[in-house]
């Protein structure tokens, strides 16, 4: 293992490659935080306080939390719309996220963007663009930089089944495969791309694509946070050993509509009921209870933290209009960096 600190160090250092009890508790806590933050955000959205649209990752928490927890702090991660847990694992606070949803000055985007468009360069988290598969291209580019510099780092991109139908995905994966880049590709097989079922997305098993491009492919139960951690940890070891990318196919389910505007009436109720019984939080809670952990106390602390964060976020002011060109790519006034600040310039440094 590399000597770089683990991302999970936010909650106490992961001592070795495998999960110890504090890690298993952290994994649960991050999933519970994601759910609580997103539930609170949804309720604020329904109250009309969140500008724009609203998306969440309900039911998919184990995939983004487990995979991100397996990274080191120097690795980079590209989350998408279902992956708020990735931001939380990397240390972005519930307060910063809720203030971001609300468009407040103290939010991650400082009121310049909303909903899931957030990322903190200082934490190695790249804010997503909406164009499907583009973040896979970005992650491959970062992995190329790490390889060329001989740095023991990797990059990880999350994406949905729908994103794999876009040409950019194939170009990025093919390039990463040829160059044996230290890249981890996490496919969130969540049943749907908007209203299109996964079965109508590709005619082969998703891992056939890993075989086709000559990279490692690993199936995993995307609702088992510890299993996702383990396949990602192994993918990272391969990446750093020069063995190239791994495609992880995480089977999960999108438990809400595409966004809050979508009632998902096209999803059969029986399917949702089946997946409700496989809830990722319930599964990890069951493990911890068996180990004697006071999970109710964790839930209470998470609820309290998120309630306090929501209150503090609502009390924050909107950004000052005079600061509108700070931190955007094209500023009216040149800065020492050229065309506006480039807050993302630290990613590969
Ligand atoms: C190139 C492109 N085409 C269409 C869209 C509109 N769009 C945004 S999300 C989405 C569905 C994505 O489905 P999937 O990749 O399976 O991710 P999920 O929403 O299931 O997490 C679509 C069609 C887009 N953002 N980019
Ligand atoms: Mg999908």
Coordinates of C-alpha atoms and ligand atoms in Angstrom, one line a residue, residues 160-162 188 190-193, ligand 2:
X160 CA -24.5 5.5 -15.0
X161 CA -25.6 2.8 -17.5
X162 CA -27.0 5.6 -19.8
X188 CA -23.8 2.5 -11.5
X190 CA -29.3 1.4 -11.4
X191 CA -31.9 0.1 -13.7
X192 CA -32.7 3.2 -15.6
X193 CA -31.4 6.1 -17.6
Ligands
LIG2 MG1 -28.9 4.7 -14.8

